[in-house]
Amino acid sequence: MLSKVLLPALAAIGTVSAQSGTCTVSTTTINNQADATALASCRTVQGTVLIAPGAGPSIDISGPSRITGDLRVLDNGVIESFKSNDLTIVGGAFTMQNVTRLSSLDMRSLTEVKTLNWRTLNALDTLSIGPPGLTKADEVTISDTFLSSLDGIDLASVRKMDINNNRRLTEFTTQLGNLSDNLNIQANGLQLQVSMPNLIWIANMTIANVTSFSVPSLAVVNGSARFDSNYFTTFSAPNLTATKSQDISFVGNANLKNISFPVLTQIGGALLIANNTALSELDGFPVLKTVGGAVKLRGNFTSVEFPALNDVKGAFDVSSTADISSSCDDFKKKASTKDGGNGQIQGTFSCTSNNANANSDTGTGTSGTTGGDKPKDAAAGVTINTALLGLAAVAGLAQAFL
Ligand SMILES: *[C@@H]1O[C@H](CO)[C@@H](O)[C@H](O)[C@H]1NC(C)=O
Ligand SMILES: *[C@@H]1O[C@H](CO)[C@@H](O)[C@H](O)[C@H]1NC(C)=O
Ligand SMILES: *[C@@H]1O[C@H](CO)[C@@H](O)[C@H](O)[C@H]1NC(C)=O
Ligand SMILES: *[C@@H]1O[C@H](CO)[C@@H](O)[C@H](O)[C@H]1NC(C)=O
Ligand SMILES: *[C@@H]1O[C@H](CO)[C@@H](O)[C@H](O)[C@H]1NC(C)=O
Ligand SMILES: *[C@@H]1O[C@H](CO)[C@@H](O)[C@H](O)[C@H]1NC(C)=O
Ligand SMILES: *[C@@H]1O[C@H](CO)[C@@H](O)[C@H](O)[C@H]1NC(C)=O
Ligand SMILES: *[C@@H]1O[C@H](CO)[C@@H](O)[C@H](O)[C@H]1NC(C)=O
Ligand SMILES: *[C@@H]1O[C@H](CO)[C@@H](O)[C@H](O)[C@H]1NC(C)=O
């Protein structure tokens, strides 16, 4: 029942159906707790709820269990505590951006949003969501927060997820089973350990600056997988059998000593392994047969082995600071007939030892391909890496993160 006192307030924000508990507003702005309390008798808010820049320091929007539109808190430097005991579903985007004093977020009942978009929440150090927590979302961005844990965000499936610049984040474990567009994890806490025990397939991922990355069940990468500037010493994808299209790359992972893909038979795009200076033996691809693009390997290798490789559509370019001449002799047999081999490698062949500059080339073209090595680019990293094999779709991925 709506109280008499509340009716005028509700009339001000929109039409109210006392019967269904649905309050229709196109957009309602909450300037203070009284405005929030005026919504408390609505079961559903049909429309968008804005928390005004000056609202705070405590706002409690308990009452409605559903907001059909967006819930937005933008450019608010006042609010410290934001709460709802009842909000379960946000039909649109739950956006909080540039909310610099918010330290307490209690959305204990929240389970579903279309989009979660949280950026620049410098004081937010803990979440009180769930149990069960946020289990359904299409797209999640959590950037530049003070969070040390993402407990409370536990999706089974998501289209897109971007976790970046959360400098205190040291652990991210998720039950995620699949991800159909992009996963981006970068520039979080220096000790970030990522664990995705149930991940079976993922479209694309870019993982940078993490200390461990565990994907024991991962079976298929539909798009690309990039690992840049991570701190892990070993990387293993024990169940990965194929990448369907696009590239796998490992660039500038300074501590990486062991890459292991024991059951990987096919890479849809290219394989790039460069400037992982601690990696001396590259022998973690025992059953890899087919590479749909080029193979480019640059590093401090003492041996390079791809015993099952018999079909490389693009160029094959290997170069080491050390002597890998015996590996080169083996690969040479697979070179194109033009280069004196059996033709299993269809593109240009190059394999060189004792190249002092082997690590300085982390992208661009492959040796001997049309146009040859492009000059070194100061803007190394993402851009240069994507230019590597000229795959437009990968460029799209990088752009999405720039
Ligand atoms: C962030 O919000 C504050 C108000 O709290 C505002 O003064 C500032 O301009 C905003 N910053 C940006 C980048 O929009
Ligand atoms: C994605 O994962 C969820 C949760 O594990 C599962 O219910 C769903 O069937 C999966 N979808 C596909 C297409 O594999
Ligand atoms: C990725 O591959 C898996 C396994 O082949 C498949 O079930 C899934 O639908 C694919 N996802 C996309 C987005 O193509
Ligand atoms: C994080 O990774 C990026 C590459 O994506 C790299 O440019 C940057 O230097 C790394 N940061 C640190 C602190 O290692
Ligand atoms: C690895 O793949 C096999 C075969 O598909 C499956 O039976 C096994 O459960 C998977 N292992 C993990 C840890 O997911
Ligand atoms: C992600 O991977 C899919 C293949 O599953 C590809 O079609 C798509 O273009 C990729 N997305 C981006 C943004 O690169
Ligand atoms: C590399 O890692 C794999 C899988 O974790 C392991 O089986 C293998 O023994 C390691 N190789 C070396 C040389 O440590
Ligand atoms: C990699 O090789 C370069 C050039 O020979 C050398 O300066 C560097 O110390 C090596 N790094 C490691 C970790 O072996
Ligand atoms: C190679 O990696 C080291 C860090 O391990 C970095 O300092 C250097 O700039 C990288 N070189 C290139 C060409 O990316």
XYZ file of C-alpha atoms and ligand atoms in Angstrom:
528
model
C 0.000 0.000 0.000
C 1.168 3.500 -0.830
C 1.023 5.829 2.084
C -0.795 9.106 1.750
C 2.392 10.948 2.468
C 4.175 9.279 -0.413
C 1.544 9.811 -3.055
C 2.378 13.435 -3.841
C 6.062 12.605 -4.112
C 5.323 9.752 -6.477
C 2.982 11.862 -8.511
C 5.907 14.167 -9.034
C 8.106 11.454 -10.475
C 5.609 9.694 -12.668
C 2.576 7.519 -12.834
C 2.061 4.931 -10.185
C 0.061 1.802 -10.300
C -0.498 0.901 -6.697
C -1.924 -2.438 -7.763
C 1.136 -3.769 -9.558
C 3.652 -1.647 -7.679
C 5.016 -0.421 -10.993
C 6.094 3.205 -11.129
C 6.534 4.574 -14.602
C 9.102 7.308 -14.968
C 11.036 7.997 -18.106
C 13.941 9.231 -16.056
C 13.905 10.056 -12.397
C 16.691 11.989 -10.706
C 17.552 11.352 -7.098
C 18.972 14.465 -5.489
C 18.792 13.311 -1.891
C 17.570 10.521 0.358
C 14.001 11.893 0.370
C 13.821 11.377 -3.413
C 15.121 7.841 -2.938
C 12.592 7.127 -0.194
C 9.811 8.314 -2.482
C 10.576 5.359 -4.755
C 10.546 2.842 -1.923
C 6.989 1.635 -2.474
C 7.574 0.858 -6.153
C 8.243 -2.809 -6.859
C 9.367 -1.991 -10.386
C 10.648 1.304 -11.664
C 9.801 1.463 -15.325
C 12.491 3.792 -16.636
C 15.918 5.102 -15.707
C 17.170 6.197 -12.307
C 19.876 8.849 -12.060
C 21.712 9.636 -8.864
C 22.539 13.346 -9.148
C 26.143 14.563 -8.859
C 25.387 16.253 -5.537
C 23.470 13.387 -3.920
C 24.958 11.830 -0.819
C 26.816 11.055 1.339
C 24.447 8.068 1.814
C 21.797 6.999 -0.621
C 19.596 3.981 0.030
C 17.290 2.993 -2.831
C 15.810 -0.019 -1.053
C 12.300 -0.865 -2.214
C 12.271 -1.490 -5.952
C 13.495 -4.903 -6.978
C 13.697 -3.976 -10.632
C 14.711 -0.965 -12.674
C 13.846 -1.566 -16.306
C 16.142 1.128 -17.690
C 19.546 2.272 -16.492
C 20.856 3.033 -13.034
C 23.467 5.764 -13.264
C 25.766 7.548 -10.862
C 27.997 9.974 -12.747
C 30.548 12.578 -11.636
C 29.507 12.391 -8.031
C 32.201 13.354 -5.515
C 29.853 13.305 -2.513
C 28.324 9.868 -2.241
C 30.164 7.489 0.091
C 27.593 4.791 0.601
C 25.153 3.450 -1.990
C 22.739 0.774 -1.019
C 19.690 -1.243 -1.881
C 18.445 -4.272 -0.002
C 16.050 -5.203 -2.772
C 17.355 -4.305 -6.201
C 17.674 -7.549 -8.117
C 17.543 -6.627 -11.800
C 18.721 -3.631 -13.777
C 17.327 -4.064 -17.280
C 19.752 -1.590 -18.818
C 23.171 -0.379 -17.775
C 24.326 -0.036 -14.185
C 26.849 2.733 -14.718
C 28.995 4.343 -12.060
C 31.622 6.642 -13.402
C 33.865 9.170 -11.683
C 32.339 8.505 -8.275
C 35.447 9.175 -6.312
C 34.367 8.903 -2.674
C 32.147 5.868 -2.901
C 33.583 3.330 -0.489
C 30.597 1.187 0.370
C 28.411 -0.474 -2.237
C 25.761 -2.753 -0.799
C 23.623 -4.288 -3.530
C 23.083 -7.548 -1.736
C 20.208 -8.762 -3.917
C 21.611 -7.815 -7.306
C 21.762 -10.782 -9.672
C 21.233 -9.412 -13.158
C 22.156 -6.402 -15.263
C 22.453 -5.947 -18.995
C 25.660 -3.968 -18.742
C 27.854 -3.247 -15.754
C 29.999 -0.218 -16.426
C 32.092 0.931 -13.483
C 34.967 3.339 -14.031
C 36.999 5.609 -11.781
C 35.676 4.553 -8.410
C 38.897 5.361 -6.595
C 37.664 4.655 -3.081
C 35.604 1.534 -3.727
C 37.424 -1.244 -1.913
C 34.767 -3.869 -1.275
C 31.572 -5.085 -2.848
C 28.604 -6.431 -0.949
C 26.734 -8.285 -3.640
C 25.025 -11.595 -3.007
C 25.008 -14.401 -2.382
C 24.352 -15.536 -5.044
C 25.826 -12.330 -6.521
C 25.755 -10.964 -10.033
C 25.270 -14.062 -12.112
C 23.856 -12.645 -15.317
C 25.263 -9.837 -17.455
C 25.983 -9.284 -21.087
C 28.910 -6.944 -20.701
C 31.070 -6.023 -17.712
C 33.679 -3.265 -17.395
C 35.429 -2.661 -14.090
C 38.161 -0.087 -14.428
C 40.186 2.066 -12.085
C 38.708 0.996 -8.767
C 40.281 0.275 -5.382
C 38.815 -3.230 -5.295
C 41.014 -6.053 -4.083
C 38.456 -8.723 -4.910
C 35.611 -9.157 -7.376
C 33.740 -11.532 -5.103
C 30.053 -11.014 -5.802
C 30.559 -10.935 -9.572
C 30.209 -14.509 -10.665
C 28.892 -14.888 -14.180
C 28.435 -18.204 -15.914
C 28.529 -16.672 -19.333
C 29.244 -13.188 -20.658
C 29.735 -11.515 -23.996
C 32.418 -9.061 -23.063
C 34.486 -8.455 -19.954
C 37.116 -5.798 -19.321
C 38.966 -5.655 -16.002
C 41.681 -2.996 -16.091
C 43.617 -0.601 -13.878
C 42.326 -1.976 -10.606
C 45.664 -1.587 -8.891
C 44.778 -3.464 -5.745
C 43.190 -6.430 -7.463
C 45.256 -9.502 -6.682
C 42.801 -12.289 -7.217
C 40.098 -13.004 -9.769
C 38.461 -16.389 -9.733
C 35.352 -16.905 -11.783
C 33.020 -19.743 -12.662
C 32.736 -18.394 -16.192
C 32.019 -21.145 -18.713
C 32.237 -19.188 -21.930
C 32.766 -15.680 -23.273
C 31.540 -14.789 -26.743
C 33.377 -11.585 -27.636
C 36.401 -10.190 -25.753
C 38.048 -10.671 -22.407
C 40.546 -7.965 -21.524
C 42.521 -8.123 -18.294
C 45.351 -5.662 -17.904
C 47.178 -3.199 -15.662
C 45.637 -4.484 -12.446
C 47.510 -5.382 -9.243
C 51.022 -6.638 -9.848
C 50.261 -9.915 -8.117
C 47.001 -10.649 -9.917
C 46.186 -14.336 -10.045
C 43.453 -15.186 -12.526
C 41.688 -18.493 -12.306
C 38.934 -19.676 -14.629
C 38.447 -23.311 -13.690
C 35.275 -23.800 -15.751
C 36.089 -21.850 -18.882
C 35.470 -24.116 -21.872
C 35.556 -21.699 -24.774
C 36.355 -18.067 -25.277
C 36.212 -15.942 -28.396
C 39.107 -13.522 -27.846
C 41.327 -12.645 -24.926
C 44.054 -10.133 -24.157
C 45.818 -10.809 -20.899
C 48.559 -8.514 -19.643
C 50.383 -7.900 -16.347
C 49.065 -10.954 -14.527
C 51.082 -13.200 -12.247
C 49.218 -16.397 -12.940
C 46.554 -17.442 -15.378
C 44.830 -20.757 -15.000
C 42.458 -22.216 -17.595
C 42.544 -25.970 -16.961
C 39.359 -26.736 -18.925
C 39.771 -24.381 -21.855
C 39.155 -26.417 -24.995
C 38.651 -23.894 -27.788
C 39.666 -20.319 -28.524
C 37.366 -19.147 -31.302
C 39.325 -15.968 -32.002
C 42.635 -14.728 -30.664
C 44.660 -15.117 -27.467
C 47.313 -12.532 -26.590
C 49.578 -12.598 -23.571
C 51.698 -9.480 -23.155
C 54.002 -8.321 -20.359
C 52.815 -10.890 -17.850
C 54.824 -12.013 -14.835
C 54.045 -15.719 -14.908
C 56.899 -18.202 -15.166
C 54.825 -20.928 -16.769
C 51.803 -20.935 -19.008
C 49.791 -24.033 -19.621
C 46.607 -24.709 -21.573
C 46.344 -28.428 -20.855
C 43.016 -29.000 -22.621
C 43.198 -26.552 -25.517
C 42.870 -28.445 -28.772
C 42.294 -25.662 -31.283
C 42.096 -21.991 -31.969
C 39.550 -21.520 -34.714
C 40.742 -18.304 -36.316
C 43.184 -15.535 -35.571
C 46.364 -15.581 -33.561
C 48.060 -16.802 -30.446
C 50.774 -14.508 -29.183
C 53.147 -14.251 -26.250
C 55.167 -11.042 -26.247
C 57.435 -9.597 -23.565
C 56.562 -12.014 -20.757
C 59.911 -11.533 -19.055
C 59.738 -14.411 -16.553
C 58.191 -17.003 -18.823
C 60.240 -20.193 -18.848
C 57.745 -22.773 -20.007
C 54.876 -22.617 -22.502
C 52.814 -25.780 -22.623
C 50.056 -26.657 -25.111
C 50.175 -30.437 -24.885
C 47.028 -31.186 -26.952
C 46.879 -28.216 -29.323
C 46.738 -29.474 -32.904
C 45.550 -26.411 -34.806
C 46.057 -22.651 -34.714
C 43.582 -20.897 -37.011
C 45.671 -17.755 -37.453
C 49.290 -17.027 -36.674
C 51.633 -17.940 -33.845
C 53.859 -15.192 -32.448
C 56.289 -15.783 -29.591
C 58.715 -12.911 -29.099
C 60.896 -11.233 -26.484
C 60.130 -13.682 -23.699
C 63.766 -13.575 -22.744
C 63.773 -16.310 -20.086
C 62.302 -18.871 -22.495
C 65.169 -20.991 -23.729
C 63.485 -24.199 -24.804
C 60.427 -23.912 -26.974
C 59.083 -27.440 -26.909
C 55.533 -27.028 -25.613
C 53.678 -27.754 -28.869
C 54.205 -31.498 -29.262
C 51.141 -32.180 -31.458
C 50.659 -28.888 -33.282
C 50.100 -29.754 -36.941
C 48.447 -26.820 -38.664
C 48.971 -23.076 -38.507
C 46.586 -21.012 -40.641
C 48.825 -17.934 -40.693
C 52.520 -17.327 -40.144
C 54.831 -18.638 -37.446
C 57.146 -16.044 -35.976
C 59.419 -16.951 -33.078
C 62.003 -14.600 -31.652
C 63.955 -15.032 -28.454
C 66.834 -16.441 -26.443
C 66.113 -19.971 -27.593
C 68.629 -22.755 -27.400
C 66.212 -25.192 -29.002
C 62.934 -24.917 -30.855
C 60.844 -28.007 -31.509
C 57.574 -28.432 -33.396
C 57.736 -32.152 -34.081
C 54.236 -32.578 -35.595
C 54.059 -29.373 -37.625
C 53.262 -30.186 -41.232
C 51.093 -27.385 -42.571
C 51.948 -23.692 -42.244
C 49.952 -21.455 -44.559
C 52.073 -18.366 -43.990
C 55.738 -17.573 -43.480
C 57.989 -19.321 -41.001
C 60.423 -16.972 -39.305
C 62.561 -18.102 -36.392
C 65.459 -16.180 -34.932
C 67.433 -16.610 -31.717
C 70.189 -14.838 -29.856
C 71.709 -18.320 -29.350
C 72.725 -21.121 -31.682
C 69.667 -23.016 -32.956
C 71.275 -24.336 -36.115
C 70.236 -27.912 -35.468
C 66.584 -26.834 -35.019
C 66.929 -24.798 -38.213
C 68.215 -27.845 -40.102
C 65.059 -29.751 -39.151
C 62.718 -26.907 -40.090
C 64.490 -26.328 -43.390
C 63.226 -29.740 -44.564
C 59.645 -28.416 -44.230
C 60.308 -25.222 -46.183
C 58.594 -24.463 -49.469
C 59.916 -26.294 -52.506
C 61.284 -22.962 -53.726
C 63.351 -22.822 -50.536
C 64.472 -26.427 -51.005
C 62.047 -28.168 -48.643
C 59.023 -30.473 -48.863
C 56.497 -27.647 -49.081
C 54.781 -28.084 -45.701
C 55.606 -24.449 -44.994
C 53.905 -22.501 -47.742
C 55.248 -19.020 -47.020
C 58.756 -17.671 -46.893
C 61.261 -19.535 -44.749
C 63.825 -17.958 -42.456
C 65.664 -19.460 -39.493
C 68.677 -17.719 -37.990
C 71.030 -18.205 -35.011
C 73.208 -15.810 -33.028
C 71.092 -12.802 -33.889
C 71.876 -10.255 -31.157
C 68.729 -8.342 -32.067
C 66.362 -11.303 -32.071
C 64.353 -9.900 -29.158
C 63.953 -6.419 -30.538
C 61.499 -7.495 -33.211
C 58.196 -8.163 -31.495
C 55.803 -7.584 -34.318
C 55.431 -6.304 -37.870
C 56.289 -8.558 -40.779
C 58.153 -11.806 -40.967
C 61.648 -11.916 -42.464
C 61.737 -12.280 -46.186
C 58.028 -11.706 -46.727
C 57.049 -9.115 -49.286
C 58.301 -5.827 -47.986
C 60.595 -7.569 -45.503
C 60.986 -6.551 -41.889
C 59.361 -3.270 -41.237
C 61.418 -0.830 -39.194
C 61.138 -1.080 -35.437
C 58.268 0.923 -34.125
C 58.617 2.984 -30.987
C 54.971 2.377 -30.245
C 55.558 -1.315 -29.659
C 53.044 -3.471 -27.901
C 49.420 -3.601 -28.860
C 49.538 -1.741 -32.149
C 52.693 -3.244 -33.492
C 51.586 -6.656 -32.462
C 48.294 -6.458 -34.255
C 49.980 -5.273 -37.417
C 51.926 -8.506 -37.341
C 50.065 -10.662 -39.727
C 47.757 -8.113 -41.210
C 44.628 -9.615 -39.728
C 42.070 -6.881 -39.735
C 39.901 -8.516 -37.119
C 42.747 -8.466 -34.614
C 43.225 -4.770 -35.227
C 39.549 -4.397 -34.351
C 40.161 -6.174 -31.081
C 43.072 -3.936 -30.166
C 41.117 -0.836 -31.035
C 38.329 -1.868 -28.779
C 40.789 -1.710 -25.896
C 42.629 1.503 -26.744
C 34.543 14.016 -11.929
O 33.572 14.504 -11.058
C 33.903 15.746 -10.465
C 32.800 16.062 -9.493
O 32.863 15.174 -8.437
C 34.042 16.792 -11.527
O 34.418 18.020 -10.952
C 35.086 16.367 -12.518
O 35.146 17.289 -13.579
C 34.743 15.007 -13.049
N 35.848 14.548 -13.865
C 35.667 14.187 -15.141
C 36.892 13.710 -15.838
O 34.592 14.231 -15.701
C 27.927 -20.977 -21.873
O 28.110 -21.310 -20.495
C 26.886 -21.416 -19.780
C 27.253 -21.620 -18.339
O 28.218 -22.606 -18.187
C 26.064 -22.562 -20.329
O 24.843 -22.655 -19.647
C 25.806 -22.311 -21.804
O 25.160 -23.427 -22.347
C 27.124 -22.088 -22.535
N 26.830 -21.699 -23.904
C 27.443 -22.233 -24.939
C 26.994 -21.755 -26.279
O 28.359 -23.055 -24.853
C 33.286 -21.205 -30.012
O 33.561 -22.583 -30.198
C 32.733 -23.430 -29.393
C 33.243 -24.842 -29.549
O 33.440 -25.173 -30.899
C 31.288 -23.255 -29.833
O 30.458 -24.065 -29.050
C 30.896 -21.812 -29.658
O 29.598 -21.582 -30.105
C 31.852 -20.883 -30.406
N 31.549 -19.509 -30.053
C 31.546 -18.503 -30.910
C 31.266 -17.163 -30.362
O 31.795 -18.655 -32.087
C 51.434 -4.017 -18.648
O 51.285 -4.556 -19.953
C 51.434 -3.607 -20.997
C 51.197 -4.334 -22.301
O 49.855 -4.579 -22.467
C 52.827 -3.014 -20.957
O 52.945 -2.027 -21.949
C 53.080 -2.406 -19.596
O 54.414 -2.001 -19.532
C 52.835 -3.436 -18.501
N 52.959 -2.803 -17.195
C 53.773 -3.263 -16.280
C 53.800 -2.500 -14.993
O 54.423 -4.282 -16.444
C 39.703 -32.043 -20.749
O 39.033 -32.531 -21.904
C 38.538 -33.856 -21.739
C 38.015 -34.317 -23.086
O 37.135 -33.400 -23.653
C 37.470 -33.861 -20.658
O 36.968 -35.152 -20.470
C 38.106 -33.364 -19.362
O 37.114 -33.255 -18.366
C 38.748 -31.987 -19.580
N 39.479 -31.612 -18.392
C 39.183 -30.513 -17.715
C 40.043 -30.207 -16.537
O 38.259 -29.792 -18.029
C 36.443 -12.435 -31.551
O 36.502 -13.729 -32.088
C 35.546 -13.995 -33.091
C 35.680 -15.423 -33.512
O 35.015 -16.193 -32.575
C 35.720 -13.052 -34.250
O 34.754 -13.291 -35.236
C 35.601 -11.644 -33.759
O 35.881 -10.748 -34.787
C 36.525 -11.371 -32.614
N 36.210 -10.078 -32.055
C 37.053 -9.079 -32.099
C 36.572 -7.813 -31.524
O 38.172 -9.196 -32.557
C 56.426 -27.267 -18.608
O 55.106 -27.301 -18.095
C 54.439 -28.533 -18.350
C 53.009 -28.390 -17.899
O 52.894 -27.685 -16.711
C 55.172 -29.667 -17.652
O 54.538 -30.885 -17.920
C 56.609 -29.700 -18.155
O 57.342 -30.680 -17.467
C 57.298 -28.366 -17.987
N 58.592 -28.406 -18.639
C 59.690 -27.997 -18.021
C 60.943 -28.075 -18.815
O 59.674 -27.583 -16.874
C 68.651 -12.829 -23.724
O 69.630 -12.589 -24.713
C 70.185 -11.293 -24.650
C 71.103 -11.148 -25.859
O 71.989 -12.228 -25.933
C 70.939 -11.143 -23.337
O 71.442 -9.829 -23.247
C 69.983 -11.400 -22.192
O 70.695 -11.389 -20.973
C 69.280 -12.733 -22.345
N 68.301 -12.846 -21.308
C 68.147 -13.935 -20.570
C 67.095 -13.856 -19.517
O 68.795 -14.940 -20.762
C 61.416 -6.809 -24.424
O 61.027 -7.022 -23.062
C 61.712 -6.200 -22.146
C 61.221 -6.563 -20.764
O 61.390 -7.913 -20.552
C 61.444 -4.737 -22.430
O 62.201 -3.937 -21.567
C 61.830 -4.431 -23.865
O 61.453 -3.112 -24.164
C 61.125 -5.380 -24.804
N 61.571 -5.144 -26.154
C 60.732 -4.911 -27.153
C 61.328 -4.646 -28.485
O 59.523 -4.911 -27.011
